[in-house]
Structures are given as structure tokens and as C-alpha cells.
mmCIF file of C-alpha atoms and ligand atoms in Angstrom:
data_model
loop_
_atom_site.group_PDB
_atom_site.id
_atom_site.type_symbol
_atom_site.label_atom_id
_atom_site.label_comp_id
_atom_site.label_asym_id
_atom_site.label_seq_id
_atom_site.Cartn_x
_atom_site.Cartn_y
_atom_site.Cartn_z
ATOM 1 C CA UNK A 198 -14.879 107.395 116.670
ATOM 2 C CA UNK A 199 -12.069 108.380 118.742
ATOM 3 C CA UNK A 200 -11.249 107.425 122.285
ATOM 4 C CA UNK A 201 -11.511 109.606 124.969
ATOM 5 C CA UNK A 202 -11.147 109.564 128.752
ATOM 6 C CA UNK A 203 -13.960 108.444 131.168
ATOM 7 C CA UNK A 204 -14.273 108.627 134.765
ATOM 8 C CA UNK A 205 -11.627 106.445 136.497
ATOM 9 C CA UNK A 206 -13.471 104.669 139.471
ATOM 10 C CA UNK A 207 -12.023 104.585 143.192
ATOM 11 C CA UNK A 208 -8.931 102.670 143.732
ATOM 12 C CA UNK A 209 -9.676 98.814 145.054
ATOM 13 C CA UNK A 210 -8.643 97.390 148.234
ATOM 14 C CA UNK A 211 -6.029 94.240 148.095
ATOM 15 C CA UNK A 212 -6.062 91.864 151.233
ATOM 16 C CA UNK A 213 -2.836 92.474 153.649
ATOM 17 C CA UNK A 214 -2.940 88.975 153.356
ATOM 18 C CA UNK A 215 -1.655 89.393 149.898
ATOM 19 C CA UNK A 216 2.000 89.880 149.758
ATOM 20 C CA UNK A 217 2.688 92.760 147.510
ATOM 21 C CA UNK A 218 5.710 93.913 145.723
ATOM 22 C CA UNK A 219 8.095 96.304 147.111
ATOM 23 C CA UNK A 220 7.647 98.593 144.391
ATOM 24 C CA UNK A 221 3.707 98.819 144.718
ATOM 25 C CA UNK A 222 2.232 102.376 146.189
ATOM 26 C CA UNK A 223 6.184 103.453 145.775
ATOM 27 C CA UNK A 224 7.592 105.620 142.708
ATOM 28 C CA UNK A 225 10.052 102.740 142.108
ATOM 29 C CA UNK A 226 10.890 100.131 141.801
ATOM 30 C CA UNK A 227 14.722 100.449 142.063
ATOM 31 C CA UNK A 228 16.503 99.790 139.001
ATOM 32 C CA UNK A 229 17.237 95.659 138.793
ATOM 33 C CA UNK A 230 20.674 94.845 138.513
ATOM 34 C CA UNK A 231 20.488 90.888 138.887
ATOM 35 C CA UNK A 232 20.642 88.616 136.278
ATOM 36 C CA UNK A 233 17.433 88.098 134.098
ATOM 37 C CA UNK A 234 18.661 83.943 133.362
ATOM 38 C CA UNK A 235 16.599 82.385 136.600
ATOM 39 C CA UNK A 236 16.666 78.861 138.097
ATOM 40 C CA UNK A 237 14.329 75.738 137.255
ATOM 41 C CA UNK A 238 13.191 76.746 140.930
ATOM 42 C CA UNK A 239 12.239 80.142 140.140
ATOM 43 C CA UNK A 240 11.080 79.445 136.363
ATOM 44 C CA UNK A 241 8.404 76.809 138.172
ATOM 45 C CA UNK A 242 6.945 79.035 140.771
ATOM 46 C CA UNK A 243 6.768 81.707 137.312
ATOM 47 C CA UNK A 244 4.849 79.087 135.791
ATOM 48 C CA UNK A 245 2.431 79.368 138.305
ATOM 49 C CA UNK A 246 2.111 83.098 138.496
ATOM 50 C CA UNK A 247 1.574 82.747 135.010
ATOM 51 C CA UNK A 248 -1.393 80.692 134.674
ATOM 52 C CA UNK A 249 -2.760 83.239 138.005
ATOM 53 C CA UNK A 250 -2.305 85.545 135.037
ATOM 54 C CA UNK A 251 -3.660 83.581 132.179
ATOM 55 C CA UNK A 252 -6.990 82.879 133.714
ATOM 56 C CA UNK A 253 -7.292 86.286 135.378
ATOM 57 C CA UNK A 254 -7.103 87.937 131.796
ATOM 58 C CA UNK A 255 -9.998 85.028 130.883
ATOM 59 C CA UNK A 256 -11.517 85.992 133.375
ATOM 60 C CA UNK A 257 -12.116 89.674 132.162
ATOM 61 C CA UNK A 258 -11.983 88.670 128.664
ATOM 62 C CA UNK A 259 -15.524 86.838 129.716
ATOM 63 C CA UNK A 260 -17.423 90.019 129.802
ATOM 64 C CA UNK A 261 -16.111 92.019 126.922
ATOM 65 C CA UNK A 262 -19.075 92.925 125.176
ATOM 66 C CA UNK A 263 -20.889 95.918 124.347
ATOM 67 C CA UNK A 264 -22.364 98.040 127.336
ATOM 68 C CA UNK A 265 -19.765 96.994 129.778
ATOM 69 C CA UNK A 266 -16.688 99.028 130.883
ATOM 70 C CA UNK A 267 -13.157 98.542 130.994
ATOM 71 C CA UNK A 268 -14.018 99.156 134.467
ATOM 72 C CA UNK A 269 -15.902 95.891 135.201
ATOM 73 C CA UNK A 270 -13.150 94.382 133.388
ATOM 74 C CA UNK A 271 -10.656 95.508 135.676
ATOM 75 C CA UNK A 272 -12.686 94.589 138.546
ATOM 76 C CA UNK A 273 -13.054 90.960 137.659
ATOM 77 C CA UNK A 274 -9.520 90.290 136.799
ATOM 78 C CA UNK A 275 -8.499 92.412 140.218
ATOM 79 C CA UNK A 276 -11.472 89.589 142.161
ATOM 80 C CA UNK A 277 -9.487 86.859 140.271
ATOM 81 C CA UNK A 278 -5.963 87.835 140.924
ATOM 82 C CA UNK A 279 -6.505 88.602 144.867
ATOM 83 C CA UNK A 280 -9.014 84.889 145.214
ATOM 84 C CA UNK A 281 -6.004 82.868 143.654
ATOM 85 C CA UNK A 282 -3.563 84.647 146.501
ATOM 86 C CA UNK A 283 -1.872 87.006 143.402
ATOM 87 C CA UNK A 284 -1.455 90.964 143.919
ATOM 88 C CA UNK A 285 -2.068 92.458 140.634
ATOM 89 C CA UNK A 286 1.127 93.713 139.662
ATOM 90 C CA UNK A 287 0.037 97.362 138.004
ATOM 91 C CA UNK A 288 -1.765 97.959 141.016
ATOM 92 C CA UNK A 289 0.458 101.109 142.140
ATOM 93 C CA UNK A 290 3.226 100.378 139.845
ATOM 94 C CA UNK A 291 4.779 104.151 139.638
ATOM 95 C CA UNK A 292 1.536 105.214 140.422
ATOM 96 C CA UNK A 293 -0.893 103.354 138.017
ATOM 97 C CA UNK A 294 -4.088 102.831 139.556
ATOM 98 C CA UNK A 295 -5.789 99.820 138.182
ATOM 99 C CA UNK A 296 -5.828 95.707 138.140
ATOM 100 C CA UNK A 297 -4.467 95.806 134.909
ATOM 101 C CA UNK A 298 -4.524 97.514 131.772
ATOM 102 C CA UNK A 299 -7.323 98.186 128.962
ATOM 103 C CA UNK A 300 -6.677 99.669 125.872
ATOM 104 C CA UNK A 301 -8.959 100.266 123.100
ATOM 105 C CA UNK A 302 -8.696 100.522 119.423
ATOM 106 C CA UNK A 303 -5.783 103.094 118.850
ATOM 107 C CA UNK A 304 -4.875 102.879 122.161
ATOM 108 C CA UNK A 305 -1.749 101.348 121.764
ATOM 109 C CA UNK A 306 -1.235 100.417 125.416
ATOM 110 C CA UNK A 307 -1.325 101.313 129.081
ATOM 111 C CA UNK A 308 -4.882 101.877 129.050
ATOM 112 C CA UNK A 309 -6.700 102.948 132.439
ATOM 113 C CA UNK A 310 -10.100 100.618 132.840
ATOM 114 C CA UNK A 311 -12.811 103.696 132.727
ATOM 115 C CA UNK A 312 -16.486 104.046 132.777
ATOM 116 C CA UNK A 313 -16.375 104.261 129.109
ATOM 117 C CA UNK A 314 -18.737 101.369 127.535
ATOM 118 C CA UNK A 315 -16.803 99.175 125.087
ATOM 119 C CA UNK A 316 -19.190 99.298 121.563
ATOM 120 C CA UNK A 317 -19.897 96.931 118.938
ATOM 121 C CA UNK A 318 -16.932 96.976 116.821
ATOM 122 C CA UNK A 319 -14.456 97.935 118.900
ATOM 123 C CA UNK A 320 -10.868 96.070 120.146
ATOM 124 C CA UNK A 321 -9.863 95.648 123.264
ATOM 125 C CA UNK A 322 -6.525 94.406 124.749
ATOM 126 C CA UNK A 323 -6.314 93.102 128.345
ATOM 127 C CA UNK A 324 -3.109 92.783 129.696
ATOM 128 C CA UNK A 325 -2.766 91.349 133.009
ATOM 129 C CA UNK A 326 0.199 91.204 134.932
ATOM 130 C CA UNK A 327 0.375 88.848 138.375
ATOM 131 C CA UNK A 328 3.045 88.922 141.489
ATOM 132 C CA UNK A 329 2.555 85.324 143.320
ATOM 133 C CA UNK A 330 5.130 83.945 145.164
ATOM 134 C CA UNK A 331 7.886 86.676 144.236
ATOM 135 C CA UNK A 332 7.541 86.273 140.392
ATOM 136 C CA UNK A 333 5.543 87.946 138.232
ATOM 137 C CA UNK A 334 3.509 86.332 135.173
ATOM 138 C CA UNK A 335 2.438 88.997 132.373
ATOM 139 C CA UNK A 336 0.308 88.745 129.643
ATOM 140 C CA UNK A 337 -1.735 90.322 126.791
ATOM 141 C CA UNK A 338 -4.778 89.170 124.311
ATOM 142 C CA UNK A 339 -6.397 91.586 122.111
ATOM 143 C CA UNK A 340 -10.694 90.803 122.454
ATOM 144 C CA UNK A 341 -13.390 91.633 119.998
ATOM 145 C CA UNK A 342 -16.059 93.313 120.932
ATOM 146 C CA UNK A 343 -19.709 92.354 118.704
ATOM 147 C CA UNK A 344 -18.960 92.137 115.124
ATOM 148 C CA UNK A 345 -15.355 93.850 113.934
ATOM 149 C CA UNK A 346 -14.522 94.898 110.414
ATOM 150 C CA UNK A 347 -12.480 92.647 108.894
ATOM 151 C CA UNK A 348 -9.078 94.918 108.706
ATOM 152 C CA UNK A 349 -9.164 94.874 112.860
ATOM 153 C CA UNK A 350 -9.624 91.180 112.762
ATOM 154 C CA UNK A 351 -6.745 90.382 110.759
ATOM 155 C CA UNK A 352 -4.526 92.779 112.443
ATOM 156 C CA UNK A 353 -5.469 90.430 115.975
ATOM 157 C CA UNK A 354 -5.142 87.457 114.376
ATOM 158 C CA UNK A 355 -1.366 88.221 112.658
ATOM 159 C CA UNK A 356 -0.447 90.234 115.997
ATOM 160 C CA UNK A 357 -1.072 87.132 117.960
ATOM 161 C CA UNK A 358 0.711 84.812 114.956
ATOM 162 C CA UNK A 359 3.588 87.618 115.103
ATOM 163 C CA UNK A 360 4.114 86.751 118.539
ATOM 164 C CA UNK A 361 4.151 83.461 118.021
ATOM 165 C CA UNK A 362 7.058 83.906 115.620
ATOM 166 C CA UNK A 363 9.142 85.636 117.327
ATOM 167 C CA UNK A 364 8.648 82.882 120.541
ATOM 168 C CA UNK A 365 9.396 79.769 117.785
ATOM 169 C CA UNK A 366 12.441 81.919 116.950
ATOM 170 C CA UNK A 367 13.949 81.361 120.098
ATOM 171 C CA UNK A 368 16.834 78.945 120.732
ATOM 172 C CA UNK A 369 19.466 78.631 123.159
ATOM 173 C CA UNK A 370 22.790 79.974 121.262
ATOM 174 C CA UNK A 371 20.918 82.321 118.938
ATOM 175 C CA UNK A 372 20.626 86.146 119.555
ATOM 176 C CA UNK A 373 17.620 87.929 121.452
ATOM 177 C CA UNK A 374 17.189 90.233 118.223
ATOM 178 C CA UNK A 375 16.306 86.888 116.386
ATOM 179 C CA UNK A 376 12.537 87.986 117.890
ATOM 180 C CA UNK A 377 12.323 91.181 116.529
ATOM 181 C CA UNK A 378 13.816 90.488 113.309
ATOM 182 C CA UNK A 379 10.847 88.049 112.731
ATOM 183 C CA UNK A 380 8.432 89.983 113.890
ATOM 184 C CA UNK A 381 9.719 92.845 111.470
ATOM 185 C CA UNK A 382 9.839 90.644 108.275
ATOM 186 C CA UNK A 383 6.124 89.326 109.061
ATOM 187 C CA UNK A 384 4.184 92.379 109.948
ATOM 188 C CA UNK A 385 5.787 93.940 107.492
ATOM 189 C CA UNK A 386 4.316 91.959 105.059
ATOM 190 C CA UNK A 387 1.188 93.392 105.524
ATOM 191 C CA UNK A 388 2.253 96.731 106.039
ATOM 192 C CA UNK A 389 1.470 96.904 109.422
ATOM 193 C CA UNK A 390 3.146 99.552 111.498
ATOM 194 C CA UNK A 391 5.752 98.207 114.338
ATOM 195 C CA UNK A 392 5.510 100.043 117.391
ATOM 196 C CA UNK A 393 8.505 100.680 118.413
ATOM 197 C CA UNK A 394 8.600 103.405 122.281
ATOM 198 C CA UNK A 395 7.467 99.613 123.999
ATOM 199 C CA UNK A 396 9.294 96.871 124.251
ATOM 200 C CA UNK A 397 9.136 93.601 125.503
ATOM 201 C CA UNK A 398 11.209 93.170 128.790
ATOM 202 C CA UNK A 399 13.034 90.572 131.053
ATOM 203 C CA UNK A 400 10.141 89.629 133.436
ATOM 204 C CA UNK A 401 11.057 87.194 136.591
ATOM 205 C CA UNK A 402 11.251 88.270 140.087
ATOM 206 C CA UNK A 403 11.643 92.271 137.915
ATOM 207 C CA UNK A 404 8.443 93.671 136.772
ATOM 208 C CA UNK A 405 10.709 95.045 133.579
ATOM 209 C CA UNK A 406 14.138 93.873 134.512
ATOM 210 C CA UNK A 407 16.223 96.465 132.327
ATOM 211 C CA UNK A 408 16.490 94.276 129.416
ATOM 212 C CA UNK A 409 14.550 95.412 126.342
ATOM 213 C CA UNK A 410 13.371 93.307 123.518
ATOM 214 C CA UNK A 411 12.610 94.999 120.513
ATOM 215 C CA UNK A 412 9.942 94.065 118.122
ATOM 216 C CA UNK A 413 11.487 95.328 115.284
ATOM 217 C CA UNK A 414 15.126 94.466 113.751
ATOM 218 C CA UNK A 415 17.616 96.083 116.102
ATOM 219 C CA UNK A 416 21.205 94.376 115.807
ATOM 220 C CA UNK A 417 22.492 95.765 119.022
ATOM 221 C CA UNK A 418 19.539 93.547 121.111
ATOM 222 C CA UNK A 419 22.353 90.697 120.962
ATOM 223 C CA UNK A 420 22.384 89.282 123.863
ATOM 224 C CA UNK A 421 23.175 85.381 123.805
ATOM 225 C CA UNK A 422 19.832 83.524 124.140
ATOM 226 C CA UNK A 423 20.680 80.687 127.274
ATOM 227 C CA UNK A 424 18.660 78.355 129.266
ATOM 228 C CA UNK A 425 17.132 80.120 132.429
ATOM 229 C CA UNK A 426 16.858 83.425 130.247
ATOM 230 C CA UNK A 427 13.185 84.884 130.873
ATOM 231 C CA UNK A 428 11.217 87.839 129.196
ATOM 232 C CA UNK A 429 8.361 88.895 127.572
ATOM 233 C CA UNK A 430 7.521 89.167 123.247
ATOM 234 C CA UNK A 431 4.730 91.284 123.372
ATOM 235 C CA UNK A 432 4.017 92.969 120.144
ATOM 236 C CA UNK A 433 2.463 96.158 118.963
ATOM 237 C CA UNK A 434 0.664 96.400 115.308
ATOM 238 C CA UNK A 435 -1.067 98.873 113.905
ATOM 239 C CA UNK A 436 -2.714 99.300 110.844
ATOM 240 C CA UNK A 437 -1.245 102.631 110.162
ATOM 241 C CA UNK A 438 2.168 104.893 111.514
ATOM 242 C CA UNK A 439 3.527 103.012 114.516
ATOM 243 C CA UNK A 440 4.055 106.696 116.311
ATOM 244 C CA UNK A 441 2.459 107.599 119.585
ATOM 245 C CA UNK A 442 2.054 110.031 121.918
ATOM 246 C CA UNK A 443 0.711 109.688 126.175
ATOM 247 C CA UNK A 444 -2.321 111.221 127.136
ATOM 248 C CA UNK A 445 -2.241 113.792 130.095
ATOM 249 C CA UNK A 446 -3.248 111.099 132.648
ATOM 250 C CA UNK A 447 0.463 110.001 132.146
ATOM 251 C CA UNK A 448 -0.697 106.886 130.524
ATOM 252 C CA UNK A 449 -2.781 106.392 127.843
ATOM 253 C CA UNK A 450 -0.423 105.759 124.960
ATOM 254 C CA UNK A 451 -2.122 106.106 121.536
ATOM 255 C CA UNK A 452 -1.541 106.245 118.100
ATOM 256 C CA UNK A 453 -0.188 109.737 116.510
ATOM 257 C CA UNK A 454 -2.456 109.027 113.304
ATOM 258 C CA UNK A 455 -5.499 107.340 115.365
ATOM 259 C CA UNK A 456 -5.004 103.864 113.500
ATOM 260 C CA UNK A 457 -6.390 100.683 115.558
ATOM 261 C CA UNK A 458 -3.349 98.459 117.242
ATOM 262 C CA UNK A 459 -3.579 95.375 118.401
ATOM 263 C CA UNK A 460 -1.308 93.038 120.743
ATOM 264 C CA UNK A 461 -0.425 89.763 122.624
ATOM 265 C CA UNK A 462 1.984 89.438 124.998
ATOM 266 C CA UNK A 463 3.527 85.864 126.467
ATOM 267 C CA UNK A 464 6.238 85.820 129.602
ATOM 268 C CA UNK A 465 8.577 83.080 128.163
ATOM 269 C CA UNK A 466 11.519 80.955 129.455
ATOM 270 C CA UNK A 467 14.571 79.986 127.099
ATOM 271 C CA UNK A 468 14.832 76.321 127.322
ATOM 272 C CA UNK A 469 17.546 73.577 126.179
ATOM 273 C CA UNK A 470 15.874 73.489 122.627
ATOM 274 C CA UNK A 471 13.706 77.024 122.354
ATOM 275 C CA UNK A 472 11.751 78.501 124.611
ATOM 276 C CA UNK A 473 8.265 77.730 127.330
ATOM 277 C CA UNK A 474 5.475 79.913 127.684
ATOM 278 C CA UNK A 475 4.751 80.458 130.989
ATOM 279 C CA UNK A 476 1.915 82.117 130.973
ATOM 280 C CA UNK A 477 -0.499 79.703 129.934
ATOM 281 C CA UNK A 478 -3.969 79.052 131.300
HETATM 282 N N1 LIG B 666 1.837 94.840 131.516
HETATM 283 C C1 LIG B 666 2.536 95.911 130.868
HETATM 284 C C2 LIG B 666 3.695 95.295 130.125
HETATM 285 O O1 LIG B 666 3.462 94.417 129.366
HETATM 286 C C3 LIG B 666 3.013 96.958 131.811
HETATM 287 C C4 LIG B 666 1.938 97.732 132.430
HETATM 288 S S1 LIG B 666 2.631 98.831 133.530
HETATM 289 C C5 LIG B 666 1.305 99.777 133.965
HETATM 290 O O2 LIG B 666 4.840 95.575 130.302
HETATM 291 F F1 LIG B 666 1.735 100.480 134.922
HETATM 292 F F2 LIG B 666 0.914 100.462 132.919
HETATM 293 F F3 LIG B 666 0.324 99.018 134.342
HETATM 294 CO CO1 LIG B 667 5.064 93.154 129.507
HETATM 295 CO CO1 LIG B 668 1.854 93.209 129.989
#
């Protein structure tokens, strides 16, 4: 069965009480030109948007089952972000209009939560992004919906452990394309496809800072890996041709060849002996 579009519900309300980013109901942001290595003071209040972010995505994770929409999903992270004082960063980011993103089966990413039932067998990823206290937290988890065939399941469960790699591959002095050259050599054991038109990014008081992080081996990603340094690893796996293509809604990015993907996605720190995830529950 292939995806297709579904009515997108009315846009939800977010307290004025909620400080929001400059870049939300804008067509920015600006491009970032700070630094992307933060202080101890910055990387703790990121901790804390992080977990906002963490337990939002539980939070809509909760209901994935089949009958319910992406849409209810979306509304249930967008009830936790706002009761925990968070604006939910996609909210308005360059125009996107939801609480955070769903995408299912070979949607690859930047799915918009719809009216469209999730069904037994299908994969969902929830990625949640949070702005609390001037730093964002953003993260990913790819859901099961009923009973999945087996090849879906694997590709989760070596997506997340992919991730996981490249974030254990990180070490002060080391090079940033350390993570996608680990990432590379263990999806490709399996064949998987490596999507490669979205990155990881730096992530900090930035929603995507300018600095890319490539999930595949690219030599040129070589900047010096240093305490303070923050970003995302947020991988993209597929079980067939990593190519893509964006629906008409300006979104939707799925597969060229319609093969399931799945992904996780941490916002990590670079530490004095590897690296912190910050966006833990
Ligand atoms: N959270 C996504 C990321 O990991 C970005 C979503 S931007 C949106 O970078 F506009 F599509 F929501
Ligand atoms: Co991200
Ligand atoms: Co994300």
C-alpha cells in the first residue's frame, strides 16, 4: 500500500505565554553564523529541552496503534510540549504547520500528521523537536504499529543501533565524519540504503545551525570534534534505493522506489571523553 495525503487539520493555538522562536510564523530563520561548540550553561538548559522533547515524543508514541491518526499524534505531543512551558519547534518553521513530524513507511521524513489512520503493519517515526528556554532539544524514534513483518523490524532495530554507533564514535580530537563513516560500514552490512538529501545538523540555540553531519562516509565533514560541540546523528535507512523525492505539499519526502525507511534521531553534546545525549527522557 502506498501512502498518500489526508486532510491536514486546522493549525493549533500555542499560549503567548509560551516564548516562541524568532523564526516561528517567519520564512526564516536567518542563516546562524555563531559557533555550534556551546557552554556547560547552555548544554544544561539543552538538557532540559531535551527531556521536554523525549517525553513529548512518548507521549505520542503512547497512542500509535491502528485506527488513530498522525493527527492525534501530533495533538498530544503539541498538549505535552505547550503543559511543560516548550513551543514546539516545527510549529511554523518556514511554514510547516504541525507539532512535529510523522512519517510513515516510505516516508522518509518531514511527514505532516493527517487524518490518515495508521494500520496494522505499518511504521511510524515521530520526531519531535522542543524550544524551552532558548535551546532546542530534537529527537526521532521509529514506532510499530500492530504486528510488522520482520524486514521493517530489523530495519528499526539496526537504524536505532546505527545511531548508536555513530554517537559511541564520538570523541573529543577525532573528526565529525567519524559518525558517518560508521554508520556507512554498518548499514551497509545489511544492504540497507543510506539516505543521503538529510543530514544531521548542529542543534543548540539554531534549529539547524549550518553544520551538516552526514550519515554516510564524506571526508570533507572534518571538522575537529571538541568539548561544547552540539548536533544531532539522526539516521535514515531504507530497505531499498536511498533516493527521494518531496511531495507537492512541500514536505513529504519519500522514497523514489517506495521502500520502507526507518530512523532515530538523538541531539548530542561532545564531552571530555565522547559525547552526552541530551535528549533523554
Ligand atoms: N526535526 C527535523 C530534524 O530532525 C526537522 C523538521 S523541520 C520541519 O531536523 F519543518 F519539517 F518540521
Ligand atoms: Co534533526
Ligand atoms: Co528531528
Amino acid at each position: 500500500m502506498t501512502i498518500k495525503p489526508y486532510p491536514i487539520s486546522a493549525r493549533l493555538p500555542v499560549p503567548a505565554s509560551i516564548p516562541r522562536p524568532a523564526y516561528a510564523g517567519d520564512m526564516g530563520p536567518e542563516r546562524y553564523s555563531g559557533p555550534d561548540v556551546m557552554t556547560p550553561e547552555v548544554t544544561a538548559k539543552m538538557r532540559l529541552a531535551g527531556k521536554v522533547a523525549a517525553d513529548a515524543m512518548a507521549a505520542g508514541a503512547a497512542l500509535v496503534a491502528p485506527g488513530v491518526s498522525t493527527d492525534e499524534i501530533d495533538k498530544a505531543v503539541h498538549a505535552y510540549l505547550i503543559d511543560h512551558g516548550a513551543y514546539p519547534a516545527t510549529l511554523e518553521y518556514r511554514g510547516f504547520p504541525k507539532s512535529c513530524c510523522t512519517s510513515v513507511n516510505e516516508v522518509i521524513c518531514h511527514g505532516i500528521p493527517d487524518a490518515r489512520p495508521l494500520e496494522d503493519g505499518d511504521i511510524v517515526k515521530i520526531d519531535v523537536t522542543s524550544y524551552l528556554d532558548g535551546v532546542h532539544g530534537d529527537t526521532c524514534a521509529t514506532y510499530f504499529v500492530g504486528e510488522v513483518d520482520e524486514a521493517s523490524r530489523l530495519l528499526a532495530e539496526r537504524t536505532q543501533e546505527a545511531m548508536m554507533r555513530g554517537i559511541r564514535a564520538v570523541k573529543p580530537g577525532r573528526r565529525l565524519n567519524v559518525v558517518g563513516r560508521v554508520i556507512e560500514a554498518y548499514a551497509g552490512r545489511f544492504g540497507y540504503g543510506i539516505v543521503r538529501d538529510y543530514t544531521g545538523h548542529g542543534c543548540h540555540v539554531a534549529f539547524h545551525s549550518g553544520l551538516v553531519v552526514p550519515h554516510y562516509d564524506e571526508p570533507a565533514a572534518n571538522t575537529l570534534l571538541e568539548p561544547g560541540l552540539t548536533f544531532t546523528i539522526e539516521p535514515m535507512l531504507t530497505l531499498g534505493d536511498y533516493r527521494s523525492h518531496v511531495w507537492d505539499d512541500g514536505w513529504t519526502v519519500l522514497t523514489n522506489d517506495g521502500s520502507r525507511c526507518a530512523q532515530f534521531e538523538h541531539t548530542i553534546v561532545v564531552t571530555e571523553d565522547g559525547a552526552e545525549i541530551l535528549t533523554l527522557p
